[in-house]
XYZ file of C-alpha atoms in Angstrom:
456
model
C 5.049 31.575 -6.304
C 4.985 35.439 -6.803
C 1.452 35.702 -8.059
C 0.333 33.819 -4.806
C 2.194 36.311 -2.565
C 0.649 39.540 -4.550
C -2.878 38.052 -4.053
C -2.667 37.419 -0.338
C -6.033 38.426 1.635
C -6.096 40.927 4.234
C -2.369 41.635 3.779
C -1.396 38.313 5.279
C 2.177 36.873 4.283
C 2.063 33.627 2.164
C 3.076 31.361 4.856
C 0.497 32.423 7.293
C -2.148 32.368 4.795
C -1.074 28.747 3.738
C -1.263 27.761 7.358
C -4.667 29.069 8.023
C -6.005 27.798 4.775
C -4.542 24.300 5.639
C -6.196 24.477 9.142
C -9.515 25.359 7.591
C -9.176 22.503 4.972
C -8.533 19.944 7.749
C -11.438 21.534 9.872
C -13.796 20.904 6.681
C -12.432 17.474 5.907
C -12.820 16.378 9.735
C -16.320 17.641 9.671
C -17.316 15.678 6.537
C -15.581 12.519 7.991
C -17.498 12.813 11.216
C -20.766 13.097 9.461
C -19.736 10.176 7.404
C -19.050 8.083 10.414
C -21.949 9.349 12.639
C -24.912 8.223 10.549
C -27.027 9.578 13.120
C -25.891 13.076 12.103
C -26.850 12.451 8.605
C -29.665 9.734 8.385
C -33.519 10.434 9.579
C -35.168 7.745 11.580
C -37.701 5.446 9.625
C -40.408 7.207 11.499
C -39.700 10.691 10.203
C -39.272 9.426 6.668
C -42.612 7.956 6.569
C -44.065 11.364 7.724
C -42.318 13.175 4.909
C -43.704 12.901 1.477
C -40.068 13.712 0.057
C -36.986 11.457 0.569
C -33.993 13.836 1.464
C -31.741 14.486 -1.478
C -28.503 13.123 0.320
C -30.355 9.851 -0.173
C -30.717 9.682 -3.875
C -27.790 11.892 -5.198
C -24.213 10.743 -5.876
C -23.021 14.308 -5.519
C -24.040 14.553 -1.857
C -22.177 11.358 -0.646
C -19.763 12.279 2.042
C -16.993 10.680 0.252
C -17.488 12.920 -2.755
C -17.801 15.703 -0.461
C -14.324 15.221 1.058
C -13.107 14.750 -2.706
C -14.596 18.417 -3.679
C -13.211 19.927 -0.282
C -9.757 18.748 -1.101
C -10.048 20.214 -4.699
C -11.187 23.436 -3.497
C -8.394 23.560 -0.701
C -5.706 22.889 -3.409
C -7.038 25.777 -5.661
C -7.128 28.046 -2.680
C -3.662 27.227 -1.867
C -2.604 27.432 -5.500
C -1.536 23.884 -5.934
C -2.518 22.072 -8.962
C -3.548 18.351 -8.651
C -0.459 16.197 -9.110
C -2.381 13.267 -9.691
C -3.499 11.045 -12.702
C -0.604 12.095 -14.942
C -0.367 9.825 -18.057
C 2.748 7.836 -18.874
C 3.534 7.090 -22.391
C 5.635 3.961 -21.840
C 7.236 1.473 -19.124
C 7.701 3.609 -16.093
C 11.199 2.765 -14.576
C 13.878 4.997 -13.323
C 12.591 7.331 -15.871
C 9.120 7.895 -17.481
C 7.629 10.002 -20.449
C 4.802 12.291 -19.710
C 3.353 14.594 -22.254
C 6.459 13.976 -24.482
C 8.871 14.948 -21.533
C 11.327 12.471 -19.778
C 11.539 12.710 -16.105
C 13.496 10.950 -13.430
C 10.843 8.550 -11.894
C 9.965 7.860 -8.355
C 6.239 6.877 -8.609
C 6.596 3.406 -9.712
C 6.498 -0.096 -7.815
C 8.990 -1.392 -10.584
C 11.543 -2.125 -7.881
C 13.739 -4.583 -9.804
C 12.975 -3.107 -13.257
C 11.011 -6.250 -14.407
C 8.045 -4.644 -15.778
C 9.004 -4.267 -19.468
C 11.853 -6.757 -19.368
C 11.754 -8.435 -22.652
C 11.692 -11.793 -21.214
C 8.825 -11.134 -18.816
C 6.963 -9.469 -21.864
C 7.819 -12.403 -24.239
C 6.418 -14.674 -21.431
C 3.099 -13.074 -21.564
C 3.008 -12.863 -25.347
C 3.513 -16.762 -25.343
C 0.751 -17.172 -22.961
C -1.689 -15.160 -24.981
C -1.113 -17.213 -28.193
C -1.473 -20.395 -26.162
C -4.356 -19.605 -23.742
C -5.731 -16.112 -24.738
C -6.037 -13.060 -22.554
C -8.705 -14.159 -19.924
C -9.444 -17.315 -17.820
C -13.041 -16.648 -18.744
C -14.599 -17.709 -15.538
C -13.639 -18.652 -11.938
C -11.076 -21.834 -11.676
C -13.574 -23.935 -9.862
C -16.170 -23.499 -12.810
C -13.830 -22.967 -15.697
C -11.075 -25.331 -14.821
C -7.405 -24.843 -14.197
C -4.646 -23.554 -16.655
C -1.340 -25.010 -16.069
C 0.285 -21.800 -16.047
C -1.802 -20.728 -12.904
C -0.975 -23.820 -10.867
C 2.926 -23.398 -11.863
C 2.874 -19.822 -10.428
C 1.031 -20.965 -7.045
C 3.715 -23.763 -6.772
C 6.527 -21.602 -7.529
C 5.281 -19.043 -4.715
C 4.799 -21.824 -2.155
C 8.316 -22.924 -3.058
C 9.627 -19.472 -2.159
C 8.321 -19.212 0.886
C 9.060 -23.048 1.823
C 5.287 -23.843 2.785
C 2.928 -26.534 1.496
C 0.864 -24.570 -1.137
C -0.400 -21.043 -2.395
C -3.620 -19.595 -3.995
C -3.699 -16.613 -6.390
C -6.094 -13.991 -6.594
C -7.030 -11.370 -9.157
C -6.277 -8.458 -7.117
C -3.910 -7.572 -4.305
C -6.381 -5.527 -2.440
C -9.143 -7.919 -2.639
C -6.750 -10.853 -1.471
C -6.793 -9.271 1.972
C -10.298 -8.253 1.925
C -11.739 -11.495 1.041
C -9.095 -13.777 3.054
C -9.478 -11.806 6.159
C -13.235 -11.334 5.802
C -13.990 -14.778 4.984
C -11.645 -16.913 7.606
C -12.529 -14.608 10.761
C -16.127 -13.666 12.357
C -17.659 -11.775 15.255
C -16.187 -14.019 17.772
C -12.750 -13.402 16.803
C -10.056 -10.489 17.247
C -8.050 -8.938 14.702
C -4.894 -6.845 15.955
C -3.016 -4.890 13.332
C -0.211 -2.440 13.187
C -1.598 0.980 13.150
C -0.062 1.861 9.948
C -1.435 -1.291 8.220
C -2.771 -1.063 4.364
C -6.203 -0.225 4.043
C -6.943 -3.823 2.624
C -6.384 -5.337 5.936
C -8.732 -2.852 7.462
C -11.630 -3.378 5.134
C -10.969 -7.175 5.514
C -11.388 -6.849 9.147
C -14.548 -4.561 8.715
C -15.965 -7.361 6.500
C -15.542 -10.097 8.925
C -17.418 -8.336 11.594
C -14.395 -9.380 14.251
C -13.411 -7.021 16.772
C -10.585 -4.972 15.421
C -7.791 -3.225 17.405
C -4.717 -1.434 16.311
C -1.445 -1.360 18.308
C 1.497 1.111 17.866
C 3.798 0.971 14.685
C 6.164 -2.186 15.089
C 5.662 -2.082 18.950
C 5.598 -6.029 19.696
C 5.739 -5.241 23.556
C 2.481 -3.232 22.889
C 0.886 -6.081 21.212
C 2.069 -8.594 23.884
C 0.166 -6.514 26.354
C -3.024 -6.242 24.251
C -3.149 -10.075 24.055
C -2.539 -10.764 27.828
C -5.479 -8.528 28.437
C -7.839 -9.470 25.634
C -6.754 -13.064 24.342
C -9.370 -14.997 26.625
C -12.141 -13.010 25.469
C -12.225 -14.126 21.935
C -12.128 -17.526 19.924
C -9.516 -16.791 16.969
C -7.132 -14.256 17.094
C -5.430 -12.776 13.957
C -2.059 -10.476 13.987
C -1.295 -8.761 10.762
C 2.029 -6.792 10.093
C 3.661 -5.745 6.946
C 7.071 -6.735 5.348
C 7.874 -3.240 4.488
C 5.298 -0.640 5.428
C 4.382 1.073 2.099
C 4.069 4.731 3.535
C 7.068 4.565 5.896
C 9.647 2.158 4.195
C 10.743 0.457 7.588
C 9.990 -3.414 8.547
C 9.151 -5.212 11.821
C 11.021 -7.454 14.037
C 9.582 -10.748 12.730
C 10.929 -13.074 15.410
C 9.389 -10.969 18.073
C 5.911 -11.274 16.474
C 6.293 -15.124 15.964
C 7.257 -15.597 19.679
C 3.970 -13.636 20.423
C 1.712 -15.359 18.234
C 3.129 -18.792 19.577
C 2.648 -17.648 23.085
C -0.914 -16.417 22.867
C -2.165 -19.247 20.362
C -2.821 -16.725 17.582
C -2.385 -16.477 13.778
C 0.163 -14.291 11.994
C -0.240 -12.697 8.692
C 2.433 -10.804 7.007
C 1.744 -8.841 4.104
C 4.731 -8.797 1.585
C 3.500 -6.648 -1.067
C 6.413 -4.285 -0.842
C 9.031 -6.872 0.562
C 9.344 -9.427 -1.882
C 12.168 -8.702 -4.044
C 13.810 -6.223 -1.870
C 14.279 -7.881 1.721
C 16.772 -10.538 2.063
C 20.102 -11.139 0.155
C 18.280 -12.679 -2.480
C 15.105 -10.651 -2.605
C 13.174 -13.620 -1.158
C 11.383 -11.123 1.577
C 11.080 -10.941 5.450
C 11.274 -14.572 5.977
C 14.902 -14.716 4.112
C 15.710 -11.328 6.124
C 14.971 -12.572 9.341
C 16.015 -16.344 8.948
C 12.853 -18.034 9.788
C 11.243 -21.061 8.821
C 8.389 -20.304 6.382
C 5.779 -22.461 8.515
C 6.320 -20.321 11.315
C 3.836 -17.691 9.705
C 0.489 -18.694 9.157
C -0.406 -16.578 6.240
C 2.052 -15.171 4.013
C 0.411 -12.530 1.807
C 1.960 -10.457 -1.321
C 1.044 -9.042 -4.573
C 2.240 -9.603 -8.000
C 2.210 -5.965 -9.092
C 5.442 -4.531 -7.562
C 8.547 -6.900 -8.120
C 6.856 -9.685 -9.999
C 5.555 -7.140 -12.916
C 2.153 -8.559 -13.120
C -1.285 -8.111 -11.224
C -2.976 -9.863 -8.479
C -2.445 -11.216 -4.968
C -1.638 -14.437 -3.112
C -1.734 -16.226 0.007
C 0.825 -18.876 0.876
C 0.717 -21.161 3.616
C -0.225 -24.744 5.101
C -2.301 -27.110 2.656
C -5.649 -26.920 4.990
C -5.625 -22.926 4.745
C -5.182 -23.045 0.869
C -7.648 -25.681 0.355
C -10.216 -23.973 2.492
C -9.676 -20.628 0.617
C -9.717 -22.184 -2.765
C -13.146 -23.950 -2.252
C -15.021 -21.292 -0.073
C -13.431 -17.836 -0.366
C -15.849 -15.579 -1.979
C -12.932 -13.669 -3.790
C -11.764 -16.701 -5.427
C -14.755 -18.837 -5.650
C -17.097 -16.105 -7.272
C -14.368 -14.253 -9.246
C -12.464 -14.970 -12.558
C -9.235 -16.482 -12.356
C -5.765 -14.738 -12.791
C -5.575 -14.370 -16.761
C -2.835 -16.448 -18.291
C -0.418 -13.840 -19.579
C -0.481 -12.120 -15.955
C 0.483 -15.420 -14.519
C 3.262 -16.230 -17.139
C 4.703 -12.802 -16.663
C 4.803 -13.439 -12.886
C 6.635 -16.899 -13.309
C 9.122 -15.191 -15.734
C 9.871 -12.308 -13.180
C 10.448 -15.033 -10.227
C 12.885 -16.915 -12.501
C 14.808 -13.367 -13.066
C 14.990 -12.727 -9.326
C 16.381 -15.853 -8.506
C 18.908 -15.885 -11.680
C 19.871 -12.162 -11.003
C 20.414 -11.255 -7.279
C 22.412 -8.131 -8.310
C 19.176 -6.434 -9.186
C 18.638 -6.674 -5.418
C 21.980 -5.245 -4.645
C 21.509 -2.297 -6.937
C 18.094 -1.499 -5.570
C 19.420 -1.456 -1.767
C 22.821 0.614 -2.818
C 20.595 3.390 -4.466
C 18.180 3.298 -1.428
C 20.870 3.504 1.021
C 22.401 6.173 -1.212
C 19.204 8.302 -1.011
C 18.583 7.834 2.801
C 22.122 8.684 3.603
C 22.110 11.918 1.380
C 18.627 13.004 2.608
C 19.557 12.667 6.279
C 22.812 14.831 5.711
C 20.823 17.582 3.932
C 18.430 17.584 7.195
C 15.347 16.115 5.187
C 12.857 14.213 7.485
C 12.731 10.602 6.187
C 10.825 9.342 8.948
C 11.826 5.622 10.194
C 12.561 4.613 6.512
C 15.161 1.645 6.317
C 16.281 3.103 3.189
C 15.354 0.115 0.651
C 12.517 0.587 -1.926
C 10.454 3.224 -0.159
C 11.621 6.337 1.229
C 9.267 9.433 2.379
C 10.104 12.912 2.784
C 7.808 14.222 5.454
C 6.933 17.739 5.002
C 4.247 17.732 7.556
C 1.992 20.331 5.685
C -0.316 19.077 2.981
C 0.154 22.305 1.125
C 3.664 21.882 1.280
C 3.800 18.313 -0.063
C 1.564 19.328 -3.061
C 3.682 22.509 -3.918
C 6.780 20.515 -3.663
C 5.585 17.513 -5.858
C 4.667 20.146 -8.548
C 8.120 21.909 -8.278
C 9.915 18.731 -8.478
C 7.817 18.141 -11.805
C 8.611 21.290 -13.084
C 12.392 20.385 -12.672
C 12.026 16.724 -14.147
C 11.575 14.602 -11.378
C 8.326 12.747 -11.008
C 7.229 11.934 -7.389
C 3.668 11.810 -5.849
C 2.614 13.573 -2.493
C 0.635 11.854 0.082
C -1.963 13.611 2.019
C -4.476 13.333 4.849
C -6.422 10.816 5.243
C -3.925 8.536 3.723
C -1.481 9.450 6.342
C -2.091 11.162 9.720
C -2.686 15.093 9.960
C 0.477 16.758 10.061
C 2.375 13.724 8.456
C 1.900 14.547 4.677
C 4.887 13.649 2.710
C 6.603 12.831 -0.913
C 6.621 9.138 -1.306
C 9.935 8.057 -3.394
C 9.849 4.281 -4.713
C 13.475 3.407 -5.691
C 14.348 0.929 -8.440
C 17.371 -0.936 -9.143
C 18.173 1.022 -12.411
C 18.273 4.406 -10.555
C 21.984 5.988 -10.947
C 23.986 7.630 -8.474
C 23.615 10.693 -10.334
C 19.954 10.573 -10.541
C 19.696 10.361 -6.695
C 22.189 12.997 -6.097
C 20.193 15.423 -8.603
C 17.098 14.727 -6.846
C 18.179 15.259 -3.314
C 19.754 18.604 -4.646
C 16.675 19.615 -6.372
C 14.584 18.679 -3.088
C 16.636 20.827 -0.686
C 16.666 23.676 -3.165
C 12.682 23.802 -3.457
C 12.206 22.953 0.209
C 14.265 26.201 0.649
C 11.745 28.199 -0.993
C 8.761 27.490 1.115
């Protein structure tokens, strides 16, 4: 910090320099983003291309892609602000409440291992047995290569969890949303999603060609009004919300959204990536939390990489939906099936989830402790419910980066989130809580956060 102050340009104070540099960085990013979005500013017309003997460099060089230019601007901005990159740290073992990086142990808040089932001996043993029996890969798509009993066992278990007809498992959580939304809906349809929805839903909507409109975060009344205005103009309508929002840590009033989808004859999709294993007394998710029948939501989506200690995604719902996706969705039909060891580990994790609800209780207790202490110390936690995801909002990306690095120097591993992953001025540190975090670890972390933030 002292070196930065000594090298201030034009005699400016460190804080003023940071503010100016931050604004310059945001302007440069915005300019590149606009160039990326407005093809007319970058692309020549076909006629002008034909009249030139040389194709412009931006059409044949990867380093001139607008997306790559954004990355370089962020890197340069970090150097100018004296903030080393906090990303791509190498973990040397299982990441739970602690992790080892470069031979040093850290209190860890950068893992989705909410119930500490990744690395659980029972889960690991299930994967090993599946390897011995089936090998490491499904080798081809399931329609082509045939089923493995363990794949269907997982789907049946997940369908039972949601109290619906059936389930289909994909090899990627992100691809689950992209291929499901992109395949089921088209140009005559409307997709309405929460303004803070995950990127995978946005990508799926773009692929579908449907009209896509965001509504204000968790605002069911605004959604209702949008549908009163727009429903008649479209054939199918999909509403997409999340169980727990991965950047903010809050959750929706599900019953209100169910009422709205019924009133306007729309489909409702709930992304449970971060809420299975967290919400509800037994950790069964938003359905249990809100006490609704599983069939009242049309598409239950979730991932296997958080609570279930595996990798992949799933859609659970009625038989017609699942059969349709199994026979026709490109991300399933043309993709390799989930590998047997991944299916086995998810099944084992589901069994432990049902058998040991105390893990869910412990997770909630530590989350509530973190939220309470943070609020008492005046830290900005946004709208977080104090469960598995709790942000500490810093506003400035420079502050978020510096704070993450300062915490790391003091033995705490937490990652910053910058624009464009969140809105400008809403940069943050995102804390993932797990069931094995101790009261002492939470207290120590809050104390260090307050001390380090006081230095900026």
